[in-house]
mmCIF file of C-alpha atoms and ligand atoms in Angstrom:
data_model
loop_
_atom_site.group_PDB
_atom_site.id
_atom_site.type_symbol
_atom_site.label_atom_id
_atom_site.label_comp_id
_atom_site.label_asym_id
_atom_site.label_seq_id
_atom_site.Cartn_x
_atom_site.Cartn_y
_atom_site.Cartn_z
ATOM 1 C CA MET A 1 125.520 120.561 129.746
ATOM 2 C CA CYS A 2 126.722 123.390 127.574
ATOM 3 C CA CYS A 3 127.720 125.403 130.617
ATOM 4 C CA ASP A 4 129.904 122.817 132.304
ATOM 5 C CA ALA A 5 133.282 124.520 132.634
ATOM 6 C CA ALA A 6 135.145 121.236 132.166
ATOM 7 C CA TYR A 7 133.864 121.124 128.591
ATOM 8 C CA TRP A 8 135.531 124.396 127.801
ATOM 9 C CA ASN A 9 138.666 124.286 129.868
ATOM 10 C CA GLU A 10 140.977 124.152 126.892
ATOM 11 C CA PRO A 11 143.323 127.095 126.639
ATOM 12 C CA ARG A 12 145.475 126.568 123.532
ATOM 13 C CA LEU A 13 147.997 128.670 121.722
ATOM 14 C CA ARG A 14 146.531 129.165 118.252
ATOM 15 C CA CYS A 15 147.594 130.722 114.979
ATOM 16 C CA THR A 16 146.130 134.251 115.057
ATOM 17 C CA VAL A 17 145.260 134.001 111.364
ATOM 18 C CA CYS A 18 143.588 130.580 111.065
ATOM 19 C CA ALA A 19 143.225 129.444 114.720
ATOM 20 C CA MET A 20 145.127 126.214 114.099
ATOM 21 C CA PRO A 21 146.673 124.995 117.385
ATOM 22 C CA LEU A 22 150.405 125.818 117.517
ATOM 23 C CA ALA A 23 153.091 123.640 118.990
ATOM 24 C CA HIS A 24 155.628 126.422 119.458
ATOM 25 C CA ARG A 25 155.591 130.121 120.017
ATOM 26 C CA ARG A 26 156.320 132.064 116.878
ATOM 27 C CA ARG A 27 157.179 135.697 116.489
ATOM 28 C CA ALA A 28 156.994 137.854 113.390
ATOM 29 C CA ALA A 29 158.614 141.253 112.960
ATOM 30 C CA GLY A 30 156.902 144.131 114.747
ATOM 31 C CA ARG A 31 154.478 143.164 117.439
ATOM 32 C CA ALA A 32 154.186 139.654 118.767
ATOM 33 C CA ARG A 33 152.020 137.599 116.478
ATOM 34 C CA TYR A 34 151.613 133.900 116.282
ATOM 35 C CA ARG A 35 151.163 132.254 112.927
ATOM 36 C CA CYS A 36 151.241 128.692 111.693
ATOM 37 C CA GLU A 37 153.540 127.739 108.843
ATOM 38 C CA ALA A 38 150.701 127.447 106.339
ATOM 39 C CA CYS A 39 149.666 131.059 107.021
ATOM 40 C CA PHE A 40 153.264 132.264 106.672
ATOM 41 C CA ASP A 41 153.726 130.415 103.367
ATOM 42 C CA ALA A 42 150.368 131.191 101.779
ATOM 43 C CA PRO A 43 148.355 133.741 103.792
ATOM 44 C CA PRO A 44 144.608 133.288 103.398
ATOM 45 C CA ALA A 45 142.356 136.195 102.428
ATOM 46 C CA PHE A 46 141.111 136.644 106.004
ATOM 47 C CA ASP A 47 143.261 138.479 108.569
ATOM 48 C CA ALA A 48 142.394 136.765 111.834
ATOM 49 C CA THR A 49 140.347 133.942 113.344
ATOM 50 C CA LEU A 50 139.002 133.478 116.850
ATOM 51 C CA ALA A 51 137.967 129.940 117.808
ATOM 52 C CA LEU A 52 136.632 128.764 121.159
ATOM 53 C CA ALA A 53 137.931 125.197 121.125
ATOM 54 C CA ASP A 54 138.813 122.234 118.948
ATOM 55 C CA TYR A 55 136.070 120.389 117.119
ATOM 56 C CA ARG A 56 136.085 117.106 118.995
ATOM 57 C CA ALA A 57 134.185 115.210 121.656
ATOM 58 C CA PRO A 58 132.347 116.271 123.667
ATOM 59 C CA LEU A 59 132.047 119.803 122.223
ATOM 60 C CA ASP A 60 131.342 118.584 118.688
ATOM 61 C CA LEU A 61 127.996 117.371 120.042
ATOM 62 C CA LEU A 62 127.025 120.971 120.859
ATOM 63 C CA ALA A 63 127.739 122.060 117.292
ATOM 64 C CA ARG A 64 125.744 119.148 115.893
ATOM 65 C CA ASN A 65 122.838 119.875 118.228
ATOM 66 C CA LEU A 66 122.792 123.469 117.027
ATOM 67 C CA LYS A 67 123.121 122.528 113.364
ATOM 68 C CA PHE A 68 120.886 119.497 113.033
ATOM 69 C CA ARG A 69 118.605 119.446 116.066
ATOM 70 C CA ALA A 70 117.617 123.084 116.272
ATOM 71 C CA ARG A 71 119.029 123.590 119.771
ATOM 72 C CA LEU A 72 119.105 127.288 119.013
ATOM 73 C CA ALA A 73 119.995 128.375 122.555
ATOM 74 C CA LEU A 74 123.444 126.971 121.859
ATOM 75 C CA GLY A 75 123.944 129.783 119.348
ATOM 76 C CA GLU A 76 123.503 132.267 122.172
ATOM 77 C CA GLU A 77 126.017 130.350 124.307
ATOM 78 C CA PHE A 78 128.625 130.230 121.516
ATOM 79 C CA ALA A 79 128.053 133.960 120.953
ATOM 80 C CA ARG A 80 128.521 134.752 124.628
ATOM 81 C CA ARG A 81 131.841 132.919 124.713
ATOM 82 C CA LEU A 82 133.018 134.391 121.414
ATOM 83 C CA ALA A 83 132.255 137.899 122.666
ATOM 84 C CA LEU A 84 134.345 137.257 125.783
ATOM 85 C CA ALA A 85 137.168 135.865 123.633
ATOM 86 C CA ALA A 86 136.962 138.918 121.362
ATOM 87 C CA GLN A 87 137.146 141.311 124.293
ATOM 88 C CA ASP A 88 140.177 139.374 125.466
ATOM 89 C CA ALA A 89 142.021 139.088 122.163
ATOM 90 C CA LEU A 90 141.013 142.150 120.132
ATOM 91 C CA ASP A 91 141.572 145.807 120.895
ATOM 92 C CA THR A 92 138.997 148.432 119.923
ATOM 93 C CA GLU A 93 140.388 148.658 116.408
ATOM 94 C CA GLY A 94 140.184 144.898 116.108
ATOM 95 C CA MET A 95 136.414 144.894 116.572
ATOM 96 C CA PRO A 96 134.371 144.443 113.383
ATOM 97 C CA ASP A 97 132.099 147.151 111.956
ATOM 98 C CA ILE A 98 129.609 144.558 110.780
ATOM 99 C CA VAL A 99 129.028 140.869 111.498
ATOM 100 C CA VAL A 100 127.806 138.412 108.850
ATOM 101 C CA PRO A 101 127.063 134.695 108.996
ATOM 102 C CA VAL A 102 128.493 132.264 106.465
ATOM 103 C CA PRO A 103 125.337 131.875 104.375
ATOM 104 C CA LEU A 104 123.708 128.591 103.485
ATOM 105 C CA SER A 105 122.527 127.918 99.988
ATOM 106 C CA ARG A 106 118.838 128.555 99.471
ATOM 107 C CA GLU A 107 118.213 124.827 99.114
ATOM 108 C CA ARG A 108 119.897 124.022 102.404
ATOM 109 C CA LEU A 109 118.218 126.890 104.225
ATOM 110 C CA VAL A 110 114.812 125.646 103.089
ATOM 111 C CA GLU A 111 115.714 122.104 104.104
ATOM 112 C CA ARG A 112 116.988 123.061 107.588
ATOM 113 C CA GLY A 113 114.748 126.039 108.259
ATOM 114 C CA TYR A 114 117.469 128.182 109.851
ATOM 115 C CA ASN A 115 121.136 129.056 109.417
ATOM 116 C CA GLN A 116 123.078 127.927 112.481
ATOM 117 C CA ALA A 117 125.758 130.578 111.802
ATOM 118 C CA TRP A 118 123.103 133.310 112.003
ATOM 119 C CA GLN A 119 122.000 131.927 115.369
ATOM 120 C CA ILE A 120 125.519 132.803 116.573
ATOM 121 C CA ALA A 121 126.088 135.971 114.509
ATOM 122 C CA ARG A 122 123.032 137.867 115.706
ATOM 123 C CA PRO A 123 123.672 137.598 119.471
ATOM 124 C CA LEU A 124 127.423 138.056 118.892
ATOM 125 C CA ALA A 125 126.865 141.385 117.098
ATOM 126 C CA ARG A 126 124.589 142.528 119.906
ATOM 127 C CA ARG A 127 127.240 141.691 122.503
ATOM 128 C CA LEU A 128 129.975 143.433 120.496
ATOM 129 C CA GLY A 129 127.792 146.509 120.076
ATOM 130 C CA THR A 130 127.782 146.263 116.311
ATOM 131 C CA ARG A 131 125.221 145.152 113.755
ATOM 132 C CA ALA A 132 124.580 141.799 112.143
ATOM 133 C CA ASP A 133 123.531 141.524 108.522
ATOM 134 C CA ALA A 134 122.142 138.304 107.077
ATOM 135 C CA THR A 135 121.504 139.809 103.647
ATOM 136 C CA LEU A 136 124.974 141.125 102.716
ATOM 137 C CA VAL A 137 126.368 137.779 101.541
ATOM 138 C CA ARG A 138 124.514 135.297 99.390
ATOM 139 C CA ARG A 139 125.539 131.806 98.428
ATOM 140 C CA ILE A 140 125.235 131.592 94.661
ATOM 141 C CA VAL A 141 126.300 127.989 94.121
ATOM 142 C CA HIS A 142 124.915 124.956 95.867
ATOM 143 C CA THR A 143 128.288 123.402 96.691
ATOM 144 C CA ALA A 144 128.864 119.756 97.497
ATOM 145 C CA PRO A 145 129.227 118.986 101.229
ATOM 146 C CA GLN A 146 132.833 119.881 102.090
ATOM 147 C CA SER A 147 133.309 116.836 104.283
ATOM 148 C CA LYS A 148 133.206 114.568 101.233
ATOM 149 C CA LEU A 149 136.061 116.357 99.433
ATOM 150 C CA ASP A 150 139.833 116.484 99.781
ATOM 151 C CA ARG A 151 141.637 119.780 100.425
ATOM 152 C CA GLU A 152 142.215 120.836 96.813
ATOM 153 C CA ALA A 153 138.694 119.854 95.773
ATOM 154 C CA ARG A 154 137.352 121.904 98.694
ATOM 155 C CA ARG A 155 139.070 125.026 97.405
ATOM 156 C CA ARG A 156 137.686 124.540 93.900
ATOM 157 C CA ASN A 157 134.279 123.703 95.359
ATOM 158 C CA VAL A 158 133.927 127.081 97.110
ATOM 159 C CA GLY A 159 135.947 129.240 94.711
ATOM 160 C CA ARG A 160 133.033 131.275 93.397
ATOM 161 C CA ALA A 161 130.348 130.420 95.893
ATOM 162 C CA PHE A 162 129.478 133.900 97.189
ATOM 163 C CA ALA A 163 128.011 137.186 95.991
ATOM 164 C CA LEU A 164 127.579 140.467 97.894
ATOM 165 C CA ALA A 165 124.556 142.741 97.964
ATOM 166 C CA ARG A 166 126.631 145.947 98.024
ATOM 167 C CA PRO A 167 130.220 147.261 98.106
ATOM 168 C CA LEU A 168 131.934 147.490 101.493
ATOM 169 C CA ASP A 169 133.838 150.750 101.540
ATOM 170 C CA GLY A 170 136.734 149.927 103.870
ATOM 171 C CA GLN A 171 134.738 148.143 106.540
ATOM 172 C CA HIS A 172 136.078 145.520 108.923
ATOM 173 C CA VAL A 173 133.831 142.471 108.497
ATOM 174 C CA GLY A 174 133.368 139.794 111.147
ATOM 175 C CA VAL A 175 132.437 136.441 109.597
ATOM 176 C CA VAL A 176 130.680 133.905 111.819
ATOM 177 C CA ASP A 177 130.477 130.139 111.449
ATOM 178 C CA ASP A 178 129.822 127.238 113.787
ATOM 179 C CA VAL A 179 132.675 124.988 112.675
ATOM 180 C CA MET A 180 135.850 125.745 110.705
ATOM 181 C CA THR A 181 137.307 122.756 108.893
ATOM 182 C CA SER A 182 139.808 123.403 106.092
ATOM 183 C CA GLY A 183 139.225 127.145 106.058
ATOM 184 C CA ALA A 184 138.555 126.987 102.303
ATOM 185 C CA THR A 185 134.999 128.311 102.641
ATOM 186 C CA LEU A 186 136.094 131.181 104.906
ATOM 187 C CA ASP A 187 139.002 131.939 102.565
ATOM 188 C CA ALA A 188 136.685 132.149 99.565
ATOM 189 C CA LEU A 189 134.248 134.347 101.472
ATOM 190 C CA ALA A 190 137.026 136.653 102.711
ATOM 191 C CA ARG A 191 138.350 136.945 99.153
ATOM 192 C CA THR A 192 134.885 138.009 97.975
ATOM 193 C CA LEU A 193 134.618 140.547 100.825
ATOM 194 C CA LYS A 194 138.076 142.020 100.141
ATOM 195 C CA THR A 195 137.351 142.266 96.421
ATOM 196 C CA ALA A 196 134.231 144.234 97.350
ATOM 197 C CA GLY A 197 136.310 146.675 99.415
ATOM 198 C CA ALA A 198 136.492 145.186 102.918
ATOM 199 C CA ARG A 199 139.512 146.541 104.813
ATOM 200 C CA ARG A 200 139.818 143.592 107.144
ATOM 201 C CA VAL A 201 138.121 140.236 107.747
ATOM 202 C CA THR A 202 138.055 138.488 111.124
ATOM 203 C CA ASN A 203 136.463 135.047 111.488
ATOM 204 C CA PHE A 204 134.550 134.086 114.633
ATOM 205 C CA VAL A 205 134.112 130.312 114.781
ATOM 206 C CA ALA A 206 132.837 128.253 117.661
ATOM 207 C CA LEU A 207 134.901 125.139 116.958
ATOM 208 C CA ARG A 208 137.991 124.441 114.861
ATOM 209 C CA THR A 209 139.046 121.037 113.533
ATOM 210 C CA PRO A 210 142.640 120.569 114.718
ATOM 211 C CA LYS A 211 143.819 119.201 111.357
ATOM 212 C CA ASP A 212 142.653 119.250 107.749
HETATM 213 ZN ZN1 ZN B 1 147.430 129.661 110.455
#
């Protein structure tokens, strides 16, 4: 089911920063770049986002099967497609030096038994010829589930949620997650990475909700 091409046949023009679908082509000074209005007005801490498709039926079922039903082979499939998308969209300089998953809190990791983002991050790093590191970023606060909060509450909820094991020294960090919703979690994580010295942060997400 996960390999049915009809599931994935969804080429969309997306904001290069946050992967939100764009209605119109936009151009900024210099090279051609496409950004949504929100990213022009208030750029997030991350520099770029690659997303495979929108989070909606029937693809949302794949993400839920990976997250809640331990269909771990789906992580490999998301990774394969993300690696192809990266080779398509990023030049050599755009490739990350290190790939990290969005970490779960310790409580949630114990409850679920695995981090679905790591199930994507590890095979993705292998395909990109870089390394994956599950120990660099730690979740220090057990945040409330984001889906229950409005946009502003989401930002506050994740504001100081992460800690790093070591400084980053100008590295380009690839951050992997299964689903991107408001982007608040990824923004908070990118802010933490940049504060620790990351030169650039690129998100790799399997599915993107089309609206907040
Ligand atoms: Zn955007």
